CSV table of C-alpha atoms and ligand atoms in Angstrom, one decimal:
chain,number,residue,atom,x,y,z
A,15,UNK,CA,-32.8,23.5,83.6
A,16,UNK,CA,-33.2,23.9,79.8
A,17,UNK,CA,-29.5,24.5,78.9
A,18,UNK,CA,-30.2,25.8,75.3
A,19,UNK,CA,-32.5,28.5,76.8
A,20,UNK,CA,-30.4,29.7,79.8
A,21,UNK,CA,-26.8,29.3,78.7
A,22,UNK,CA,-25.3,32.4,77.2
A,23,UNK,CA,-22.1,34.3,77.9
A,24,UNK,CA,-22.5,37.7,79.5
A,25,UNK,CA,-23.9,40.1,76.9
A,26,UNK,CA,-22.8,43.5,75.8
A,27,UNK,CA,-19.4,45.1,76.1
A,28,UNK,CA,-19.5,46.3,79.8
A,29,UNK,CA,-17.0,45.4,82.5
A,30,UNK,CA,-18.5,41.9,83.2
A,31,UNK,CA,-19.2,41.1,79.6
A,32,UNK,CA,-17.7,38.0,77.8
A,33,UNK,CA,-16.5,40.4,75.1
A,34,UNK,CA,-14.3,42.1,77.7
A,35,UNK,CA,-13.3,38.9,79.5
A,36,UNK,CA,-12.5,36.4,76.9
A,37,UNK,CA,-8.7,36.7,76.6
A,38,UNK,CA,-8.3,33.1,78.0
A,39,UNK,CA,-10.5,31.8,75.2
A,40,UNK,CA,-8.6,33.9,72.7
A,41,UNK,CA,-5.3,32.2,73.8
A,42,UNK,CA,-7.0,28.8,73.7
A,43,UNK,CA,-8.1,29.6,70.1
A,44,UNK,CA,-4.5,30.4,69.2
A,45,UNK,CA,-3.5,26.9,70.3
A,46,UNK,CA,-5.6,25.5,67.6
A,47,UNK,CA,-4.4,27.8,64.9
A,48,UNK,CA,-1.8,25.5,63.4
A,49,UNK,CA,-4.3,22.6,63.2
A,50,UNK,CA,-6.9,24.9,61.6
A,51,UNK,CA,-4.4,26.0,59.0
A,52,UNK,CA,-3.3,22.5,58.3
A,53,UNK,CA,-7.0,21.3,58.0
A,54,UNK,CA,-7.8,24.0,55.4
A,55,UNK,CA,-4.6,23.3,53.4
A,56,UNK,CA,-5.6,19.7,53.2
A,57,UNK,CA,-9.0,20.6,51.9
A,58,UNK,CA,-7.4,22.7,49.2
A,59,UNK,CA,-4.5,20.4,48.5
A,60,UNK,CA,-4.9,20.4,44.7
A,61,UNK,CA,-6.1,23.1,42.4
A,62,UNK,CA,-8.4,20.6,40.7
A,63,UNK,CA,-10.5,20.3,43.9
A,64,UNK,CA,-10.9,23.9,44.9
A,65,UNK,CA,-14.7,24.4,45.1
A,66,UNK,CA,-16.5,27.4,43.6
A,67,UNK,CA,-18.1,28.1,47.0
A,68,UNK,CA,-17.0,27.1,50.4
A,69,UNK,CA,-19.1,26.7,53.5
A,70,UNK,CA,-17.3,27.4,56.8
A,71,UNK,CA,-18.9,27.4,60.3
A,72,UNK,CA,-17.8,28.5,63.7
A,73,UNK,CA,-19.9,26.7,66.3
A,74,UNK,CA,-20.3,28.3,69.7
A,75,UNK,CA,-19.2,31.7,68.4
A,76,UNK,CA,-20.5,33.6,71.4
A,77,UNK,CA,-19.9,37.4,71.5
A,78,UNK,CA,-16.7,39.5,71.4
A,79,UNK,CA,-13.8,39.4,69.0
A,80,UNK,CA,-12.8,35.8,69.1
A,81,UNK,CA,-15.0,34.2,66.5
A,82,UNK,CA,-14.4,36.8,63.8
A,83,UNK,CA,-10.6,36.6,64.6
A,84,UNK,CA,-10.8,32.9,63.8
A,85,UNK,CA,-12.8,33.6,60.6
A,86,UNK,CA,-10.1,36.2,59.5
A,87,UNK,CA,-7.4,33.5,59.9
A,88,UNK,CA,-9.4,31.0,57.9
A,89,UNK,CA,-10.0,33.5,55.1
A,90,UNK,CA,-6.3,34.4,55.0
A,91,UNK,CA,-5.3,30.8,54.7
A,92,UNK,CA,-7.8,30.1,51.9
A,93,UNK,CA,-6.7,33.2,50.0
A,94,UNK,CA,-3.0,32.4,50.4
A,95,UNK,CA,-3.5,28.9,49.3
A,96,UNK,CA,-5.5,29.8,46.2
A,97,UNK,CA,-3.0,32.5,45.3
A,98,UNK,CA,-0.1,30.0,45.5
A,99,UNK,CA,-2.0,27.5,43.3
A,100,UNK,CA,-2.8,30.3,40.8
A,101,UNK,CA,-6.5,29.8,41.2
A,102,UNK,CA,-9.3,32.3,42.0
A,103,UNK,CA,-10.6,32.1,45.5
A,104,UNK,CA,-13.9,30.5,46.1
A,105,UNK,CA,-16.8,32.5,47.3
A,106,UNK,CA,-17.1,32.1,51.0
A,107,UNK,CA,-20.2,31.3,53.1
A,108,UNK,CA,-19.3,32.0,56.7
A,109,UNK,CA,-21.7,30.9,59.4
A,110,UNK,CA,-21.7,32.0,63.0
A,111,UNK,CA,-23.6,29.6,65.3
A,112,UNK,CA,-24.5,29.8,68.9
A,113,UNK,CA,-27.5,29.2,71.2
A,114,UNK,CA,-30.7,31.3,70.8
A,115,UNK,CA,-30.0,33.8,73.6
A,116,UNK,CA,-26.5,34.6,72.4
A,117,UNK,CA,-25.7,38.3,71.9
A,118,UNK,CA,-25.2,38.0,68.1
A,119,UNK,CA,-25.7,41.8,67.9
A,120,UNK,CA,-22.4,42.4,69.6
A,121,UNK,CA,-20.7,40.5,66.8
A,122,UNK,CA,-22.7,42.1,64.1
A,123,UNK,CA,-21.6,45.6,65.3
A,124,UNK,CA,-18.0,44.6,64.5
A,125,UNK,CA,-18.7,43.2,61.0
A,126,UNK,CA,-17.7,46.4,59.1
A,127,UNK,CA,-14.2,46.2,60.7
A,128,UNK,CA,-14.1,42.5,59.8
A,129,UNK,CA,-15.1,43.2,56.2
A,130,UNK,CA,-12.4,45.8,55.9
A,131,UNK,CA,-9.8,43.5,57.4
A,132,UNK,CA,-10.6,40.5,55.1
A,133,UNK,CA,-10.9,42.7,52.0
A,134,UNK,CA,-7.1,43.1,52.3
A,135,UNK,CA,-6.7,39.3,51.8
A,136,UNK,CA,-9.8,38.2,49.9
A,137,UNK,CA,-11.0,39.2,46.5
A,138,UNK,CA,-13.9,36.8,46.2
A,139,UNK,CA,-17.3,37.5,47.7
A,140,UNK,CA,-17.9,36.6,51.4
A,141,UNK,CA,-21.4,36.1,52.8
A,142,UNK,CA,-21.8,36.0,56.6
A,143,UNK,CA,-24.9,34.7,58.4
A,144,UNK,CA,-25.8,33.8,62.0
A,145,UNK,CA,-27.3,30.4,62.7
A,146,UNK,CA,-29.0,30.2,66.1
A,147,UNK,CA,-29.5,26.8,67.5
A,148,UNK,CA,-27.8,23.9,69.3
A,149,UNK,CA,-24.9,22.2,67.6
A,150,UNK,CA,-26.3,19.0,69.2
A,151,UNK,CA,-28.5,18.5,66.1
A,152,UNK,CA,-28.8,19.6,62.5
A,153,UNK,CA,-28.0,23.3,61.8
A,154,UNK,CA,-27.1,23.4,58.1
A,155,UNK,CA,-28.4,21.8,54.8
A,156,UNK,CA,-26.9,18.5,53.6
A,157,UNK,CA,-23.4,18.7,52.1
A,158,UNK,CA,-23.2,22.5,52.5
A,159,UNK,CA,-20.0,22.8,54.7
A,160,UNK,CA,-16.4,22.3,53.9
A,161,UNK,CA,-14.8,23.3,57.2
A,162,UNK,CA,-16.1,23.4,60.8
A,163,UNK,CA,-14.3,25.3,63.6
A,164,UNK,CA,-15.3,25.4,67.2
A,165,UNK,CA,-13.3,26.6,70.2
A,166,UNK,CA,-14.1,26.6,74.0
A,167,UNK,CA,-17.6,25.3,73.4
A,168,UNK,CA,-17.9,21.6,73.2
A,169,UNK,CA,-17.3,21.0,76.9
A,170,UNK,CA,-20.9,22.2,77.4
A,171,UNK,CA,-23.3,19.3,77.4
A,172,UNK,CA,-26.8,19.6,75.9
A,173,UNK,CA,-28.4,18.9,79.3
A,174,UNK,CA,-27.6,17.9,82.9
A,175,UNK,CA,-27.1,14.2,82.9
A,176,UNK,CA,-30.5,12.4,83.2
A,177,UNK,CA,-29.4,10.2,86.2
A,178,UNK,CA,-28.9,13.4,88.3
A,179,UNK,CA,-32.3,15.0,87.5
A,180,UNK,CA,-34.6,12.7,89.5
A,181,UNK,CA,-35.7,14.3,92.7
A,182,UNK,CA,-34.8,11.6,95.3
A,183,UNK,CA,-31.5,10.6,93.6
A,184,UNK,CA,-30.0,14.0,93.3
A,185,UNK,CA,-30.8,14.7,97.0
A,186,UNK,CA,-29.0,11.6,98.0
A,187,UNK,CA,-26.1,11.4,95.7
A,188,UNK,CA,-24.8,14.8,94.8
A,189,UNK,CA,-25.5,16.7,98.0
A,190,UNK,CA,-23.6,19.9,98.5
A,191,UNK,CA,-21.9,19.6,95.1
A,192,UNK,CA,-22.6,21.2,91.7
A,193,UNK,CA,-20.5,18.9,89.5
A,194,UNK,CA,-18.5,15.7,89.7
A,195,UNK,CA,-16.4,15.7,92.8
A,196,UNK,CA,-13.6,13.5,94.0
A,197,UNK,CA,-16.0,11.8,96.4
A,198,UNK,CA,-18.7,11.3,93.7
A,199,UNK,CA,-20.2,7.8,93.6
A,200,UNK,CA,-19.6,5.9,90.4
A,201,UNK,CA,-23.2,6.3,89.2
A,202,UNK,CA,-22.6,10.1,88.9
A,203,UNK,CA,-19.3,9.6,87.0
A,204,UNK,CA,-21.1,7.2,84.7
A,205,UNK,CA,-24.1,9.6,84.2
A,206,UNK,CA,-21.7,12.4,83.1
A,207,UNK,CA,-19.7,10.2,80.8
A,208,UNK,CA,-22.9,8.8,79.2
A,209,UNK,CA,-24.3,12.2,78.6
A,210,UNK,CA,-21.0,13.3,76.9
A,211,UNK,CA,-21.0,10.2,74.7
A,212,UNK,CA,-24.6,10.7,73.6
A,213,UNK,CA,-24.0,14.4,72.9
A,214,UNK,CA,-20.7,14.1,71.1
A,215,UNK,CA,-22.0,11.3,69.0
A,216,UNK,CA,-25.0,13.4,68.0
A,217,UNK,CA,-22.7,16.3,67.2
A,218,UNK,CA,-20.6,14.1,64.9
A,219,UNK,CA,-23.6,12.5,63.1
A,220,UNK,CA,-25.2,15.9,62.6
A,221,UNK,CA,-21.9,17.4,61.1
A,222,UNK,CA,-21.4,14.3,59.0
A,223,UNK,CA,-24.7,15.1,57.2
A,224,UNK,CA,-23.7,18.8,56.7
A,225,UNK,CA,-20.0,18.4,55.6
A,226,UNK,CA,-19.1,17.4,52.1
A,227,UNK,CA,-17.2,14.2,51.6
A,228,UNK,CA,-13.6,14.9,52.8
A,229,UNK,CA,-14.7,18.0,54.8
A,230,UNK,CA,-12.8,18.7,58.0
A,231,UNK,CA,-13.3,19.9,61.5
A,232,UNK,CA,-10.9,21.4,64.0
A,233,UNK,CA,-12.4,21.5,67.5
A,234,UNK,CA,-10.8,22.7,70.7
A,235,UNK,CA,-12.3,22.5,74.2
A,236,UNK,CA,-11.5,21.8,77.8
A,237,UNK,CA,-10.4,18.3,78.4
A,238,UNK,CA,-7.9,16.3,80.4
A,239,UNK,CA,-5.1,13.8,79.8
A,240,UNK,CA,-5.8,11.7,82.9
A,241,UNK,CA,-8.5,9.0,82.7
A,242,UNK,CA,-9.9,10.4,86.0
A,243,UNK,CA,-12.7,12.9,85.2
A,244,UNK,CA,-12.1,14.5,88.6
A,245,UNK,CA,-8.4,15.1,87.9
A,246,UNK,CA,-7.2,18.6,89.0
A,247,UNK,CA,-6.5,19.5,85.3
A,248,UNK,CA,-10.1,18.9,84.2
A,249,UNK,CA,-11.5,22.3,85.4
A,250,UNK,CA,-12.7,20.3,88.3
A,251,UNK,CA,-11.8,23.0,90.8
A,252,UNK,CA,-13.8,25.7,88.9
A,253,UNK,CA,-17.0,23.9,89.9
A,254,UNK,CA,-15.7,22.6,93.3
A,255,UNK,CA,-14.9,26.2,94.4
A,256,UNK,CA,-18.2,27.6,93.2
A,257,UNK,CA,-19.8,24.8,95.2
A,258,UNK,CA,-17.8,25.7,98.3
A,259,UNK,CA,-18.8,29.4,97.9
A,260,UNK,CA,-22.5,28.4,97.5
A,261,UNK,CA,-22.4,26.1,100.5
A,262,UNK,CA,-20.8,28.9,102.6
A,263,UNK,CA,-23.8,31.0,101.7
A,264,UNK,CA,-26.1,28.1,102.7
A,265,UNK,CA,-24.5,27.9,106.1
A,266,UNK,CA,-25.2,31.7,106.5
A,267,UNK,CA,-28.8,31.2,105.5
A,268,UNK,CA,-28.5,33.2,102.3
A,269,UNK,CA,-29.4,30.3,100.0
A,270,UNK,CA,-31.5,27.2,100.6
A,271,UNK,CA,-29.5,24.0,100.7
A,272,UNK,CA,-32.0,22.3,98.3
A,273,UNK,CA,-31.1,25.0,95.7
A,274,UNK,CA,-27.4,23.8,95.7
A,275,UNK,CA,-28.4,20.1,95.8
A,276,UNK,CA,-30.6,20.6,92.7
A,277,UNK,CA,-28.0,22.4,90.6
A,278,UNK,CA,-25.6,20.3,88.4
A,279,UNK,CA,-23.3,21.8,85.8
A,280,UNK,CA,-23.9,20.6,82.2
A,281,UNK,CA,-20.2,20.3,81.5
A,282,UNK,CA,-17.7,17.6,80.8
A,283,UNK,CA,-14.0,17.7,80.0
A,284,UNK,CA,-13.2,14.4,78.1
A,285,UNK,CA,-9.9,12.6,77.8
A,286,UNK,CA,-8.5,11.5,74.4
A,287,UNK,CA,-9.6,7.9,74.9
A,288,UNK,CA,-13.2,8.9,75.5
A,289,UNK,CA,-13.1,11.0,72.4
A,290,UNK,CA,-11.6,8.2,70.3
A,291,UNK,CA,-14.2,5.7,71.5
A,292,UNK,CA,-17.1,7.9,70.4
A,293,UNK,CA,-15.5,8.8,67.1
A,294,UNK,CA,-14.9,5.2,66.2
A,295,UNK,CA,-18.3,4.1,67.3
A,296,UNK,CA,-20.2,6.8,65.5
A,297,UNK,CA,-18.1,6.0,62.4
A,298,UNK,CA,-18.4,9.1,60.1
A,299,UNK,CA,-15.0,10.7,60.8
A,300,UNK,CA,-11.4,9.8,60.9
A,301,UNK,CA,-9.5,11.3,63.9
A,302,UNK,CA,-6.3,12.8,62.3
A,303,UNK,CA,-4.8,14.3,65.4
A,304,UNK,CA,-5.3,15.0,69.1
A,305,UNK,CA,-3.1,17.5,71.0
A,306,UNK,CA,-3.3,18.5,74.7
A,307,UNK,CA,-2.1,22.0,75.7
A,308,UNK,CA,-1.8,23.0,79.4
A,309,UNK,CA,-3.1,26.5,80.1
A,310,UNK,CA,-2.7,28.8,83.2
A,311,UNK,CA,-6.0,29.5,84.9
A,312,UNK,CA,-5.6,33.2,84.2
A,313,UNK,CA,-4.4,32.5,80.6
A,314,UNK,CA,-1.1,34.1,81.6
A,315,UNK,CA,-2.8,37.5,81.6
A,316,UNK,CA,-1.5,38.6,85.0
A,317,UNK,CA,2.1,40.0,84.8
A,318,UNK,CA,3.9,38.3,87.8
A,319,UNK,CA,6.6,41.0,87.7
A,320,UNK,CA,4.1,43.7,88.8
A,321,UNK,CA,3.5,42.1,92.2
A,322,UNK,CA,6.0,42.1,95.1
A,323,UNK,CA,4.3,39.6,97.4
A,324,UNK,CA,2.7,36.2,96.7
A,325,UNK,CA,-0.5,37.4,98.4
A,326,UNK,CA,-0.9,40.4,95.9
A,327,UNK,CA,-0.1,38.2,92.9
A,328,UNK,CA,-2.6,35.6,94.0
A,329,UNK,CA,-5.3,38.2,94.6
A,330,UNK,CA,-4.7,39.6,91.1
A,331,UNK,CA,-4.9,36.1,89.6
A,332,UNK,CA,-8.0,35.3,91.6
A,333,UNK,CA,-9.6,38.5,90.3
A,334,UNK,CA,-8.7,37.6,86.7
A,335,UNK,CA,-9.9,34.0,86.9
A,336,UNK,CA,-13.2,35.1,88.5
A,337,UNK,CA,-13.9,37.7,85.8
A,338,UNK,CA,-13.3,35.0,83.2
A,339,UNK,CA,-15.5,32.4,84.9
A,340,UNK,CA,-18.3,34.9,85.8
A,341,UNK,CA,-18.6,36.0,82.2
A,342,UNK,CA,-19.2,32.4,81.2
A,343,UNK,CA,-21.3,30.8,84.0
A,344,UNK,CA,-23.3,33.7,85.4
A,345,UNK,CA,-26.4,33.3,83.1
A,346,UNK,CA,-26.8,29.7,84.2
A,347,UNK,CA,-26.3,30.4,88.0
A,348,UNK,CA,-28.6,33.5,87.8
A,349,UNK,CA,-31.4,31.4,86.3
A,350,UNK,CA,-31.2,28.9,89.2
A,351,UNK,CA,-30.2,31.0,92.2
A,352,UNK,CA,-31.4,34.5,91.3
A,353,UNK,CA,-29.5,37.6,90.4
A,354,UNK,CA,-29.3,39.0,93.9
A,355,UNK,CA,-26.6,36.6,95.1
A,356,UNK,CA,-24.2,37.0,92.2
A,357,UNK,CA,-21.9,39.7,93.6
A,358,UNK,CA,-21.6,38.0,96.9
A,359,UNK,CA,-21.1,34.6,95.3
A,360,UNK,CA,-18.3,35.7,93.0
A,361,UNK,CA,-16.6,37.7,95.8
A,362,UNK,CA,-16.4,34.6,97.8
A,363,UNK,CA,-15.3,32.6,94.8
A,364,UNK,CA,-12.5,35.1,94.1
A,365,UNK,CA,-11.1,34.8,97.6
A,366,UNK,CA,-11.2,31.0,97.4
A,367,UNK,CA,-9.4,31.0,94.1
A,368,UNK,CA,-6.8,33.5,95.3
A,369,UNK,CA,-6.1,31.4,98.3
A,370,UNK,CA,-5.7,28.3,96.2
A,371,UNK,CA,-3.4,29.9,93.7
A,372,UNK,CA,-1.1,31.2,96.4
A,373,UNK,CA,0.3,27.7,96.7
A,374,UNK,CA,-0.9,25.6,93.7
A,375,UNK,CA,0.1,25.6,90.1
A,376,UNK,CA,-2.7,23.6,88.6
A,377,UNK,CA,-3.3,24.2,84.9
A,378,UNK,CA,-6.3,23.6,82.6
A,379,UNK,CA,-5.9,21.1,79.8
A,380,UNK,CA,-7.2,22.2,76.4
A,381,UNK,CA,-7.6,19.5,73.7
A,382,UNK,CA,-7.4,20.3,70.0
A,383,UNK,CA,-8.7,17.6,67.7
A,384,UNK,CA,-8.6,17.4,63.9
A,385,UNK,CA,-11.2,15.3,62.1
A,386,UNK,CA,-11.9,14.4,58.5
A,387,UNK,CA,-15.2,13.2,57.2
A,388,UNK,CA,-14.8,9.8,55.6
A,389,UNK,CA,-14.9,9.9,51.8
A,390,UNK,CA,-18.1,8.6,50.3
A,391,UNK,CA,-17.9,5.8,47.8
A,392,UNK,CA,-18.5,6.5,44.2
A,393,UNK,CA,-16.9,9.2,42.1
A,394,UNK,CA,-14.2,10.8,44.1
A,395,UNK,CA,-14.4,14.6,44.5
A,396,UNK,CA,-11.0,14.9,42.8
A,397,UNK,CA,-12.5,13.3,39.7
A,398,UNK,CA,-15.5,15.6,39.8
A,399,UNK,CA,-13.2,18.6,40.2
A,400,UNK,CA,-11.1,17.5,37.2
A,401,UNK,CA,-14.2,16.9,35.0
A,402,UNK,CA,-15.6,20.3,36.0
A,403,UNK,CA,-12.3,22.0,35.0
A,404,UNK,CA,-12.4,20.3,31.6
A,405,UNK,CA,-16.0,21.3,31.1
A,406,UNK,CA,-15.3,24.9,32.1
A,407,UNK,CA,-12.3,25.1,29.7
A,408,UNK,CA,-14.3,23.5,26.8
A,409,UNK,CA,-17.2,25.9,27.4
A,410,UNK,CA,-14.7,28.8,27.3
A,411,UNK,CA,-13.1,27.5,24.1
A,412,UNK,CA,-16.6,27.0,22.6
A,413,UNK,CA,-17.7,30.5,23.5
A,414,UNK,CA,-14.6,32.0,21.9
B,10,SAM,C1,-16.9,30.1,76.2
B,10,SAM,S1,-17.9,30.5,74.8
B,10,SAM,C2,-16.7,30.3,73.5
B,10,SAM,C3,-16.9,31.4,72.4
B,10,SAM,C4,-15.9,31.5,71.3
B,10,SAM,N1,-15.8,30.3,70.5
B,10,SAM,C5,-14.5,31.9,71.9
B,10,SAM,O1,-13.6,31.1,71.7
B,10,SAM,O2,-14.4,32.9,72.5
B,10,SAM,C6,-18.8,29.0,74.6
B,10,SAM,C7,-20.0,29.2,73.7
B,10,SAM,O3,-20.6,28.0,73.3
B,10,SAM,C8,-21.9,28.1,73.2
B,10,SAM,N2,-22.6,26.8,73.3
B,10,SAM,C9,-22.7,26.0,74.3
B,10,SAM,N3,-23.4,24.9,74.0
B,10,SAM,C10,-23.9,25.1,72.7
B,10,SAM,C11,-24.7,24.4,71.8
B,10,SAM,N4,-25.2,23.2,72.2
B,10,SAM,N5,-24.9,24.9,70.6
B,10,SAM,C12,-24.4,26.1,70.2
B,10,SAM,N6,-23.6,26.8,71.0
B,10,SAM,C13,-23.3,26.3,72.3
B,10,SAM,C14,-22.3,29.0,74.4
B,10,SAM,O4,-23.5,29.7,74.3
B,10,SAM,C15,-21.1,30.0,74.4
B,10,SAM,O5,-21.4,31.2,73.7
């Protein structure tokens, strides 16, 4: 499976679209808001270092309202900061990145509303562009970005771990499962960890080239606090239950068993120590902060007061969770199993989730990390900013 070619959130704005079913991700994004604001304020900490032009990227922007909502917040913080320092705002270059098959048009259609919204806060010009491609590799010119934001995206790996791909191994070692399971042999656990380490390291080294010295990133994604990658909090059940639903369809002769054995999710929810190790080894960034936030499976979107019985509430929550998951994983499952089984598969999944939620209170863990690119040796950006200011003033005096 070529992840970069098959992974996309459900397109358009219909009932099963990501645009209509991404309130969980919107809540997750809000968890990173304080870190995002702090990161930007640190970039603009002195008036002498406010750049003329700022490059800002949202990586894994997908479709729907979330990415532009994040950009609106970022623009507001920059404008507020410049205003309080009595400096003109920099021109803003905003980049929306996602994989090639992403529904960028859905976002473009809402740009007029976005421009109207930010015009209330921002006086300086703002240029928006889409940048299709994988964030596991270079996307932007050298030293062109000041701030990178990404939410609910970095838990996707660039590919299914190599160790699981070979024909005879996958048949033997991950039978009946589509992700790490509590009974997975150590070699599968290692293969997932190694893929995550390689991917995240490549992500960091690519961004290190693109960010200016002292540039910052705030990244939020599914993770875990436990060192066990199959801990309940690591979104483990999301895949386990999809596997259970698929295997039920196998037993009824609706899918070939080989199809399930040969599918493995390109996903990994790391713990803080795994992140720290990669960041230290790669060496371009300083990890300023890591925070872990628990999140209800339904993002708290189902109002418990509306339901009189546990069964009704669980059904409503099962439905909500299924819509959210379907909008995210359907493209990948369709590419492997075919469109014809999707309704049946997600109906079964919904029942399994509802049953589970009737007597469990497992939460997802979302990690928010703040990173700063190490300053390069030589003339510090503060000094360059100071010199630029003097030159501008002298120029001005000379012209007068
Ligand atoms: C769940 S969506 C999150 C979208 C948005 N950030 C939000 O919070 O609503 C994850 C997005 O990450 C994108 N993605 C996954 N791997 C990627 C990669 N290697 N490069 C760029 N985008 C990627 C997916 O295509 C998807 O649109």
